[in-house]
Coordinates of C-alpha atoms in Angstrom, one line a residue:
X49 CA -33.1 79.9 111.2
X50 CA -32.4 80.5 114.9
X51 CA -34.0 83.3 117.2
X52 CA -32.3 85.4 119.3
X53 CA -34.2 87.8 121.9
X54 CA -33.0 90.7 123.4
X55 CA -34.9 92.1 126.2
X56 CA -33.4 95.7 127.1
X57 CA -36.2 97.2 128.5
X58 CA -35.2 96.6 131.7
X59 CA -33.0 94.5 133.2
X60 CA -30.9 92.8 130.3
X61 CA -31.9 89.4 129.3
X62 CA -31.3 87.2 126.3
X63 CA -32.6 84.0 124.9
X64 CA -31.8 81.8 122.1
X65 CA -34.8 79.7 120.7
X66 CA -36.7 80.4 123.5
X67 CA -33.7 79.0 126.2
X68 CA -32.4 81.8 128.4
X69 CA -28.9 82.7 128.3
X70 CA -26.9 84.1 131.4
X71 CA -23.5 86.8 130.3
X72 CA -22.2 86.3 133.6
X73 CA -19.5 89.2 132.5
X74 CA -21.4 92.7 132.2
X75 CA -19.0 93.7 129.2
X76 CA -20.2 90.6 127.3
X77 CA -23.6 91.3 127.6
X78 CA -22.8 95.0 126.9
X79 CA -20.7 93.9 123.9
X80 CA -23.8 92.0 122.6
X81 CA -26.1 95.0 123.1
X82 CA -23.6 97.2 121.5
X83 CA -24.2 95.2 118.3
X84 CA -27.1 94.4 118.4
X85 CA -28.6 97.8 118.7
X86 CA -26.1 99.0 115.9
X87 CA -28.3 97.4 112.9
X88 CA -24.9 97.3 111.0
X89 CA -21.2 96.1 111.5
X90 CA -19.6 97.6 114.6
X91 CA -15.4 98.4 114.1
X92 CA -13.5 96.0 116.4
X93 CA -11.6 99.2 117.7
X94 CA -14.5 100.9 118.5
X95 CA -16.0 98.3 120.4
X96 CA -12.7 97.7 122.1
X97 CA -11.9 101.8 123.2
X98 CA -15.5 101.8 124.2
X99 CA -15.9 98.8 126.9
X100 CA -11.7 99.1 128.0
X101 CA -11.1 102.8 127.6
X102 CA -8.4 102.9 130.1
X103 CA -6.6 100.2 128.4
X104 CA -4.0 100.1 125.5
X105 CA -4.9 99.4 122.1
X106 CA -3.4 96.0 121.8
X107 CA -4.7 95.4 125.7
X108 CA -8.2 96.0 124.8
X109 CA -8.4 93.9 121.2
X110 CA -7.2 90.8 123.7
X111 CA -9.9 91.5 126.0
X112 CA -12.1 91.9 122.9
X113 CA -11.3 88.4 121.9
X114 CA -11.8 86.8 124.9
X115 CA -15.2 88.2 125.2
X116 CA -16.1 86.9 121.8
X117 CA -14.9 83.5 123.0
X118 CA -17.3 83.6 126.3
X119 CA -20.3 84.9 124.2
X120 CA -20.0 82.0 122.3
X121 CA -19.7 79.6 125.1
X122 CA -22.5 80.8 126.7
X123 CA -24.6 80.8 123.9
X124 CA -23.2 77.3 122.6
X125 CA -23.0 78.8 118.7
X126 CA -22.1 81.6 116.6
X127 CA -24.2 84.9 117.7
X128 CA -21.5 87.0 116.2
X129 CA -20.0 87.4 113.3
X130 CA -16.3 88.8 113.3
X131 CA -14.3 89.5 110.6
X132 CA -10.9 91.6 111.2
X133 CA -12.0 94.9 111.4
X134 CA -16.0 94.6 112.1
X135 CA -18.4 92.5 114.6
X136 CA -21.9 92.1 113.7
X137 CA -24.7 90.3 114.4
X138 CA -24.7 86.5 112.4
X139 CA -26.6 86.5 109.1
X140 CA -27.8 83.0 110.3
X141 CA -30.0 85.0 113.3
X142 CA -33.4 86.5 113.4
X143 CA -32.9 89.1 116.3
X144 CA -35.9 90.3 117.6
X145 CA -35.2 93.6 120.1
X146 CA -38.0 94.9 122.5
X147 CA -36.7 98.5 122.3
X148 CA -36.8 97.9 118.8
X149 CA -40.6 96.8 118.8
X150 CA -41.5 99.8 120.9
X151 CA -40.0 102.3 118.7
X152 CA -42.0 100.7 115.8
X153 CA -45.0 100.5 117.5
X154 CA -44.4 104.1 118.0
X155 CA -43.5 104.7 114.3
X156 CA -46.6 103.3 113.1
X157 CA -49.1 104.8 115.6
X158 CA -49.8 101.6 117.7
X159 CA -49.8 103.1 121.1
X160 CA -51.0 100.5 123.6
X161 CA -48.3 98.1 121.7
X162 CA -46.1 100.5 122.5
X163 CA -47.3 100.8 126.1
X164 CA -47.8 97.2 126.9
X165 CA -44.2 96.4 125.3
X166 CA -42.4 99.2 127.4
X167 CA -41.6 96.7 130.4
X168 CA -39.1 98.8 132.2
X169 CA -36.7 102.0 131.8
X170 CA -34.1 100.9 129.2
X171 CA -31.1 98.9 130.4
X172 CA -32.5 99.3 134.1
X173 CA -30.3 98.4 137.1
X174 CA -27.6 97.8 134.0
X175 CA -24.2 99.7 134.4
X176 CA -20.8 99.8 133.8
X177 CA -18.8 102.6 135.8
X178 CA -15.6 102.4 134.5
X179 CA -16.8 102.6 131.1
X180 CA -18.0 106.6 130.5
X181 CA -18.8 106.7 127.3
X182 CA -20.5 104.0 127.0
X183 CA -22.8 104.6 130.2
X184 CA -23.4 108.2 128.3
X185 CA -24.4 106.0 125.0
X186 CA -26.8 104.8 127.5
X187 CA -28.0 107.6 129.2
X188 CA -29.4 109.2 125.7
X189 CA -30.9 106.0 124.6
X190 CA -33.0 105.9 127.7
X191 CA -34.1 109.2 127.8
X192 CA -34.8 108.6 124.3
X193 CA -37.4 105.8 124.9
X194 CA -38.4 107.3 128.5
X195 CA -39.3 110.3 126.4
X196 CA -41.5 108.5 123.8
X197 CA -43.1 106.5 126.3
X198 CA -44.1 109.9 127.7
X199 CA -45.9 111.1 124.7
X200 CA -47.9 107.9 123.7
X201 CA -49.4 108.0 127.6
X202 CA -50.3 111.4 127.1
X203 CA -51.9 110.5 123.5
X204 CA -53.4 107.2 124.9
X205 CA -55.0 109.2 127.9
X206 CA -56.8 111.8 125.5
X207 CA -58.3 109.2 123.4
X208 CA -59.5 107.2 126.1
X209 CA -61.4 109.9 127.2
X210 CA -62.4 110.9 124.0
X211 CA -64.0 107.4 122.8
X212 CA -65.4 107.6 126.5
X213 CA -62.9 104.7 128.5
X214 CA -62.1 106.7 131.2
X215 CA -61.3 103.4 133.5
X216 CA -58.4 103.1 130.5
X217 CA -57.2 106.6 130.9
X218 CA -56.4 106.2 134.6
X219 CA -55.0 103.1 134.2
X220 CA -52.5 105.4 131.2
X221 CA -51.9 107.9 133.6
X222 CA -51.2 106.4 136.5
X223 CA -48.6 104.9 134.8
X224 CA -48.0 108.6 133.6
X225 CA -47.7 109.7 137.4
X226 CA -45.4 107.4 138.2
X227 CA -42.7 108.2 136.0
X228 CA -42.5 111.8 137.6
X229 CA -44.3 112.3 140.3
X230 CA -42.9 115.7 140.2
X231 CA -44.7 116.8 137.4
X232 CA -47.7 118.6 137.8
X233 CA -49.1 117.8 134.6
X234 CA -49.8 114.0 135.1
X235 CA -51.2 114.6 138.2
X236 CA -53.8 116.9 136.0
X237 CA -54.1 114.1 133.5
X238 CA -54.4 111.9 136.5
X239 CA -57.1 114.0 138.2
X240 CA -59.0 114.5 134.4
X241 CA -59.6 111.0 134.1
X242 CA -60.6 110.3 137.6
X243 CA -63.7 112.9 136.6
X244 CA -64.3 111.8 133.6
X245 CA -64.7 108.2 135.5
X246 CA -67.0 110.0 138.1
X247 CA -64.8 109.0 140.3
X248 CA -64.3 112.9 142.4
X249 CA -63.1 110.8 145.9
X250 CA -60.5 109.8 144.1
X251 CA -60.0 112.9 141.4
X252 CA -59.6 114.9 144.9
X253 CA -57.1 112.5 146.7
X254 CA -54.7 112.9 143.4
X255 CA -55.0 116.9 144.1
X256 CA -53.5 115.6 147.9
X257 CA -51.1 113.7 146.4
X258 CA -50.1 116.3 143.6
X259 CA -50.3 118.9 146.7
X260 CA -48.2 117.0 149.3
X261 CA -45.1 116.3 146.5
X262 CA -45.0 119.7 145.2
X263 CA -44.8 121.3 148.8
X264 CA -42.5 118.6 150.3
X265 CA -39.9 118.4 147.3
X266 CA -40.2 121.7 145.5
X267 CA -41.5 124.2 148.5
X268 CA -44.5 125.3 146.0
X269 CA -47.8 124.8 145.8
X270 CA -50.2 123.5 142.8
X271 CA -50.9 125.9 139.8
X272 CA -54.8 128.0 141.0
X273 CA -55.9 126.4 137.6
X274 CA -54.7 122.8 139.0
X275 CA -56.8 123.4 142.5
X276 CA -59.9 124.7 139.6
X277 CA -60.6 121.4 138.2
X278 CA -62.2 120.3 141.2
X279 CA -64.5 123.1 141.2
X280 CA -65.5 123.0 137.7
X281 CA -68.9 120.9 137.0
X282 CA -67.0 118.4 134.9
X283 CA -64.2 117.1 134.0
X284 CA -63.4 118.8 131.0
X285 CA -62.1 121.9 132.6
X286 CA -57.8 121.5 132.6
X287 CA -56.3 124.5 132.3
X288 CA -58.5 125.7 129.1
X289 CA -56.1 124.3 127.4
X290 CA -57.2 123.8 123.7
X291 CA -57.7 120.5 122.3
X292 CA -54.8 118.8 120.0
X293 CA -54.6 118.4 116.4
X294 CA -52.7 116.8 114.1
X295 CA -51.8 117.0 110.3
X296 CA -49.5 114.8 108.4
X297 CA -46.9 116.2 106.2
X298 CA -44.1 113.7 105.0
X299 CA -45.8 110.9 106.2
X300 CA -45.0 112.4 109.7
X301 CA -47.9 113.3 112.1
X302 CA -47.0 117.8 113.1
X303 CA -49.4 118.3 116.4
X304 CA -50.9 121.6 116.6
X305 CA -53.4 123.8 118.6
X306 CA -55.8 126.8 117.9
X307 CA -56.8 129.2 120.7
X308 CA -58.9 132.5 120.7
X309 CA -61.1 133.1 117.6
X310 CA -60.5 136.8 116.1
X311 CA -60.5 137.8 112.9
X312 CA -57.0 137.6 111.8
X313 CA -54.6 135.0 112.6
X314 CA -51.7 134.0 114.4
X315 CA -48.6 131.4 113.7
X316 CA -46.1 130.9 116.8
X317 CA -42.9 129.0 115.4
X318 CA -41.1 127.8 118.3
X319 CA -37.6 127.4 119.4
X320 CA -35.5 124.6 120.0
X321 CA -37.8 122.7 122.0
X322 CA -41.7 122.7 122.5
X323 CA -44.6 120.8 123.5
X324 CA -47.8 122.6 122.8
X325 CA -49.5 121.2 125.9
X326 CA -46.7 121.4 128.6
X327 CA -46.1 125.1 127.8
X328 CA -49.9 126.1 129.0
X329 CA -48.4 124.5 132.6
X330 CA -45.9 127.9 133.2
X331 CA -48.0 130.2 134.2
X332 CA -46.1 133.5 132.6
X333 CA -46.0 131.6 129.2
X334 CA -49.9 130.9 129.8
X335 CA -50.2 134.3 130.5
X336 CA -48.7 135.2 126.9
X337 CA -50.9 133.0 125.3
X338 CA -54.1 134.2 126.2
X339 CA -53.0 137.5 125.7
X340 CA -52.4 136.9 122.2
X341 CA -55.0 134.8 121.6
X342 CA -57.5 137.9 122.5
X343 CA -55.8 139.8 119.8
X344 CA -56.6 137.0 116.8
X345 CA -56.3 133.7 116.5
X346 CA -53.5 131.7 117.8
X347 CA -52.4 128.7 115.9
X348 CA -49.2 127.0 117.6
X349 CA -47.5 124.0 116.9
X350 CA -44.7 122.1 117.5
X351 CA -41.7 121.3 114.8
X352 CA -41.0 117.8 113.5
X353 CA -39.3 115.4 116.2
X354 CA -40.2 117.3 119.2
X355 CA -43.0 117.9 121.8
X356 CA -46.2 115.9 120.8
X357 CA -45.2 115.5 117.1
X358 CA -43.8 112.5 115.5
X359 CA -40.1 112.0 115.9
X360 CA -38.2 111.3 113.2
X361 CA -34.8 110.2 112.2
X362 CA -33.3 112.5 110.5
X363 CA -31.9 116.2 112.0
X364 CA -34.4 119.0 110.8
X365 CA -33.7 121.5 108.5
X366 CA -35.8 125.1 107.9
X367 CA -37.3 123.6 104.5
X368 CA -38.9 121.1 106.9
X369 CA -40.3 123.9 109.3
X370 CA -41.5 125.7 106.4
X371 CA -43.3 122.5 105.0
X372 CA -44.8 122.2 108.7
X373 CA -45.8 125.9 108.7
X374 CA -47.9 125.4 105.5
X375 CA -49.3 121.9 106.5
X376 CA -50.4 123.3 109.8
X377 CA -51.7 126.9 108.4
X378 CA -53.8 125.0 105.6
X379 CA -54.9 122.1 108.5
X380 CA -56.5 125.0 110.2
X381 CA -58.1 127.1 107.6
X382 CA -55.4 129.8 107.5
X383 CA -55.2 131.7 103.9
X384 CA -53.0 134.4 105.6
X385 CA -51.5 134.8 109.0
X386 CA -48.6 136.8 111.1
X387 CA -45.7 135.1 111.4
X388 CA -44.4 134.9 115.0
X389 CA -40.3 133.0 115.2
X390 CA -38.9 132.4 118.0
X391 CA -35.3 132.3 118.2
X392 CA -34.3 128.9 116.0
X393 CA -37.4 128.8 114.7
X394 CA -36.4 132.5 112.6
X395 CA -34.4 130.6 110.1
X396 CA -37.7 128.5 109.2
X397 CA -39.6 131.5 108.5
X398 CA -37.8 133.4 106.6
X399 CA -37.5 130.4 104.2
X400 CA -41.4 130.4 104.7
X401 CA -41.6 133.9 103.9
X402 CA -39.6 134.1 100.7
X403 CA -41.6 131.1 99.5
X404 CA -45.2 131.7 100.4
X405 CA -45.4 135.7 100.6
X406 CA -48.8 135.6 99.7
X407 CA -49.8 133.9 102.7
X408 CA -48.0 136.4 105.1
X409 CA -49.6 139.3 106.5
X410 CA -46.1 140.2 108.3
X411 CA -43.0 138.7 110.2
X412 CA -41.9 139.2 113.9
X413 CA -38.8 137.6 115.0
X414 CA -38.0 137.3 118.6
X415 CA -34.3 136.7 119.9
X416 CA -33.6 135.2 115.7
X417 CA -30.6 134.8 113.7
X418 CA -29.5 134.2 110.4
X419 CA -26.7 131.6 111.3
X420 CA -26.6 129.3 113.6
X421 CA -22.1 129.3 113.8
X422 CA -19.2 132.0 113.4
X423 CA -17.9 132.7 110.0
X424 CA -15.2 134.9 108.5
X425 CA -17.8 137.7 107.6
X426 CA -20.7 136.5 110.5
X427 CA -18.9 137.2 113.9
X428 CA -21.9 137.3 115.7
X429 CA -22.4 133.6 116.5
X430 CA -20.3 131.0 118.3
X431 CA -17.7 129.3 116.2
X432 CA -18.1 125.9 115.7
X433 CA -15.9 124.5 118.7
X434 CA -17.8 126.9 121.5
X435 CA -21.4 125.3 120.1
X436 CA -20.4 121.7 120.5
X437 CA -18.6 123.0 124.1
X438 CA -22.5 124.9 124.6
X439 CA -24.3 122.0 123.8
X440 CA -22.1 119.5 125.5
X441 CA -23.4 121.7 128.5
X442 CA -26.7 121.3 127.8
X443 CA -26.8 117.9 127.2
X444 CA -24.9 116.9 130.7
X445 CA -27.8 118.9 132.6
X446 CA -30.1 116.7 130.9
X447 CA -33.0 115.8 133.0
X448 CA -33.1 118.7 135.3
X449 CA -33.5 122.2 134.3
X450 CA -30.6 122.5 131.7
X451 CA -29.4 126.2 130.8
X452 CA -32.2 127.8 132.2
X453 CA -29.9 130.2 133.6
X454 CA -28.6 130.9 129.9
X455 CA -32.6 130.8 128.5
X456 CA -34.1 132.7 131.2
X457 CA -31.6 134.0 133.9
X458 CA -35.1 136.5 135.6
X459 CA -36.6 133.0 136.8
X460 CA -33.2 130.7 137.1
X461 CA -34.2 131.2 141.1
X462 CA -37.8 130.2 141.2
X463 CA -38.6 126.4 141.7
X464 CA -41.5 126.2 140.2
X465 CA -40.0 127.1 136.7
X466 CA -37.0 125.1 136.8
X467 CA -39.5 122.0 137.8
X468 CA -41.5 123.2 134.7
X469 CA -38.6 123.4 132.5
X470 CA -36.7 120.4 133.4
X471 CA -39.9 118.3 132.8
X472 CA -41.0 120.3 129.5
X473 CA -37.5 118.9 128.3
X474 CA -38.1 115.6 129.1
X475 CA -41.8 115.3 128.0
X476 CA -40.4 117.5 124.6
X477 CA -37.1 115.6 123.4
X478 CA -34.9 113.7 124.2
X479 CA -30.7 114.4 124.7
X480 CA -30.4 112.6 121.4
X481 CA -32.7 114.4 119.8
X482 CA -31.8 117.6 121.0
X483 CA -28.2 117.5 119.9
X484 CA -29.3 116.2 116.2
X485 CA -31.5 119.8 116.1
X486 CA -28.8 121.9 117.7
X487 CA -26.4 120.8 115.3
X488 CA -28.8 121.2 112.4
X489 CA -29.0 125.2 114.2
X490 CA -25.3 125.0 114.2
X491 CA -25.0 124.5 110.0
X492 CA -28.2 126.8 109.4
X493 CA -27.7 129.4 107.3
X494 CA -30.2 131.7 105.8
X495 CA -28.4 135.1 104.8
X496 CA -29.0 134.6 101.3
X497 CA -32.7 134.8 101.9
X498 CA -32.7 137.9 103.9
X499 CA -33.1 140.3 100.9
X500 CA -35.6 138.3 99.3
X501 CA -38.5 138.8 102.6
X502 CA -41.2 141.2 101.2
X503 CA -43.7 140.9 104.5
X504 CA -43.9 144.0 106.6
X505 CA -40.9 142.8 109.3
X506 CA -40.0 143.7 112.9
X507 CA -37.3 142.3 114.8
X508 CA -37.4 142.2 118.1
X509 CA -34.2 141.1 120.8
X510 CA -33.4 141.5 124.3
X511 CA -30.7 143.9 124.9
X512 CA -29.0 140.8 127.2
X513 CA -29.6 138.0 125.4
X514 CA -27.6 135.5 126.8
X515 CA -28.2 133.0 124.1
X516 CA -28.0 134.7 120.5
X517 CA -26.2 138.0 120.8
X518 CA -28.5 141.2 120.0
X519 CA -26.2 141.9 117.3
X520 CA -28.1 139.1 115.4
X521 CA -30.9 140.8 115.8
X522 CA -29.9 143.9 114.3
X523 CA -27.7 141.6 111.5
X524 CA -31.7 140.7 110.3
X525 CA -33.0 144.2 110.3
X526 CA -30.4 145.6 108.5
X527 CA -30.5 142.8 105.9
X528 CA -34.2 142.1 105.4
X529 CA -36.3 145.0 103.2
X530 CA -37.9 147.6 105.4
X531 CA -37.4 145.9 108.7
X532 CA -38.0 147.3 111.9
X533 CA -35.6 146.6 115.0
X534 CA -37.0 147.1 118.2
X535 CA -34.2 146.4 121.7
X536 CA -36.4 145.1 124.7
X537 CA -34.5 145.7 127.7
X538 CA -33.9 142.4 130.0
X539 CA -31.6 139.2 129.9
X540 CA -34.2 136.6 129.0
X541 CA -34.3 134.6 125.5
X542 CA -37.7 133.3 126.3
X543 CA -40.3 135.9 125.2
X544 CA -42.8 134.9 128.1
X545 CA -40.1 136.1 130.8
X546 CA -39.5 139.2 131.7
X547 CA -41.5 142.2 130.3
X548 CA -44.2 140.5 127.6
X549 CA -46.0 143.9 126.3
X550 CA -43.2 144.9 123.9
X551 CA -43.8 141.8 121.6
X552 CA -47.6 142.1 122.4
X553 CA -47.5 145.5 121.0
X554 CA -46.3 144.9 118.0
X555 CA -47.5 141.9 117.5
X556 CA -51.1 143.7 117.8
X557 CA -49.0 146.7 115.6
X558 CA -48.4 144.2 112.8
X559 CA -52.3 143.0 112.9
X560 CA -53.7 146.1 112.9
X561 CA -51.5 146.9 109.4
X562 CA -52.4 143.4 108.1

């Protein structure tokens, strides 16, 4: 059986048996990626509207077929089958696919595979301009990888230090540095493992270097708490932020944190998007943690498929974020906790809530809804068309700070937390990602549990929220037994921004009754 390699991380390059193979035409070695990439038949037509979309139906399946033909001269055999309607891949091929191999060195937990395989950013210095969808295709499979790449240095840098190879955690994030120089947390990881390698000279010329970019592209300067690690003893000293953990539920890995040690405890169900080390980094959200941890324990993790968790496949659902509630409370020696949602992660509690009341000591949901779309007898939410419009937003600010001025319109003007934000997002998800979840929120729809909620219940929303309306708020109080509805007064979703002692009242409220 003959081999065929694909490299696409990188600049494009194919091989067949080991010989290398030149596509001197850009669409035919897009064609082949196309294909290849599918893991299944591609439709002729689709293949055709997507490399000649300015060109007529009949135009583009001629262009289609000479591409073919050039394929196969360059190759000197059959690498595609074609049948009428589908392209594929030829049965007679083994195709092996470096971004393939990295994802599945991912997958299976085999990080410096995954490192060492991760040549170059995917499809680098590959493009073709006319062709918009297809350069979008593109786009969201390279944040994609970027993004996982992104999590197994961060993973591969704390177990280096942990099994004491420090020399192997700077080499990690270096590499880490390099892929945004703008963020402030690789420099700290940067900086960490210089210390732990007792190398301070160098620990303090990373603090220039993180101190130079930040002023000279961003106009700020680093976090106090940045400027503290070289004034600590040791190393170990980054930010206090709490160590990672991880429990697997589903056969997929749910990473998780526990901060402050009081007597009752605390479960923070985030949003859309999280990363349970990156949000220590803001320094209003830090804020909010610690406050909260003083008042019991804090025990915050992040959902299936995002932040430092395993991604997965498949878009979540709040059954799953009710399966990674439990995993994570039991992981951590929680019989019974408070229950903190966050906007889409409400709908995941209240499923938790109606099926494990015993382990609730009460609810809060911050800025929540019921369903994620309009309805005939739910006009409180976008309708269908306006979310895919919203999220086709979203997803085109991708890689900068996208929406903050819908999320958090109190700090859309300050540098330093549209820097934070745009790189939580990349570090957290990736557009892909993203827009599986946010349709999953779309099609979420929990009204039918409302009624069923027995834990003491307060719902809390800003009077301007710009991104679920306040009267989805009040929909949930009115609906679940005995709630409580509290308006905030502000315009930002995010519960850290703006005024924070209104939650933190009654989040210590809630613990004092439990």
């Amino acid at each position: 059986m003959e081999r065929l390699d694909l490299q696409l991380l990188g600049f494009p390059e194919f091989r067949l048996n080991g010989r290398r193979v030149e596509l001197a035409l850009r669409k035919a070695a897009a064609l082949l990626i196309i294909i290849a990439e599918a893991g299944g038949p591609v439709a002729r037509d689709v293949a055709a509207t997507l490399l000649w979309p300015e060109t007529d139906a009949q135009a583009a399946r001629a262009r289609l077929r000479r591409t073919l033909y050039k394929i196969r001269l360059a190759f000197g055999t059959e690498v595609i089958a074609a049948s009428a309607v589908s392209l594929s891949l030829h049965p007679a091929l083994t195709a092996e696919i470096d971004s393939r191999t990295f994802e599945h060195a991912c997958d299976t937990g085999s990080l410096d595979i995954a490192a060492d395989s991760y040549r170059g950013d995917y499809l680098a210095g590959f493009s073709l301009p006319d062709c918009r969808e297809f350069e979008e295709w593109v786009f969201f499979r390279r944040e994609a990888l970027r993004s996982r790449l992104v999590q197994a240095l961060e993973r591969l840098i704390e177990a280096r230090i942990a099994s004491g190879e420090p020399r192997g955690a700077v080499v990690h994030a270096t590499r880490l540095v390099g892929l945004d120089p703008l963020s402030e947390s690789a420099h700290r990881h940067l900086i960490r493992a210089h210390l732990a390698a007792g190398d301070r000279a160098a620990a303090e010329r990373q603090l220039e270097a993180c101190s130079r970019v930040l002023r000279d592209e961003l106009g700020v300067a680093p976090d106090p708490a940045t400027l503290a690690m070289l004034r600590e003893p040791t190393g170990d000293a980054v930010l206090d932020v709490p160590r990672t953990r991880y429990v697997e539920v589903d056969g997929i890995h749910i990473a998780y944190q526990t901060v402050g040690d009081g007597p009752l405890d605390i479960v923070l169900v985030p949003g859309f998007i999280s990363h349970v080390e990156r949000i220590w980094e803001d320094r209003s959200c830090r804020a909010w943690l610690s406050a909260v941890s003083r008042l019991g324990r804090l025990i915050l993790f992040d959902r299936r498929g995002m932040g430092l968790s395993d991604r997965v496949g498949a878009r979540p659902t709040v059954e799953a974020t009710a399966r990674d509630i439990l995993a994570v409370m039991d992981a951590a020696g929680s019989s019974r906790a408070l229950l903190v949602g966050a906007s889409e992660g409400g709908p995941g509690c209240i499923r938790f809530a109606v099926d494990h009341p015993d382990r609730l000591t009460g609810l809060i949901l911050w800025g929540s809804l019921a369903k994620g779309s309009r309805a005939p007898d739910y006009p409180l939410a976008l309708t269908g068309a306006q979310y895919d419009l919203w999220k086709q937003r979203l997803l085109a600010g991708w890689g900068g700070p996208a929406e903050i001025e819908t999320f958090a319109p109190g700090v859309a003007g300050d540098r330093q937390a549209r820097t934070w934000w745009a790189g939580l997002l990349r570090a957290a998800s990736s557009p892909g990602a993203v827009a599986g979840l946010l349709e999953a929120l779309r099609d979420t729809d929990v009204r039918h549990l409302l009624a069923k909620v027995s834990a003491p219940t307060m719902i809390l929303h800003r009077s301007g929220d710009r991104a679920v309306r306040i009267e989805a708020g009040r929909f949930l109080a009115a609906r679940i037994p005995g709630a409580r509805f509290i308006e905030v007064a502000g315009d930002d979703h995010w519960f850290w921004a703006g005024d924070q002692q209104p939650l933190l009242d009654n989040i210590g409220t809630l613990l004092r009754r439990g």
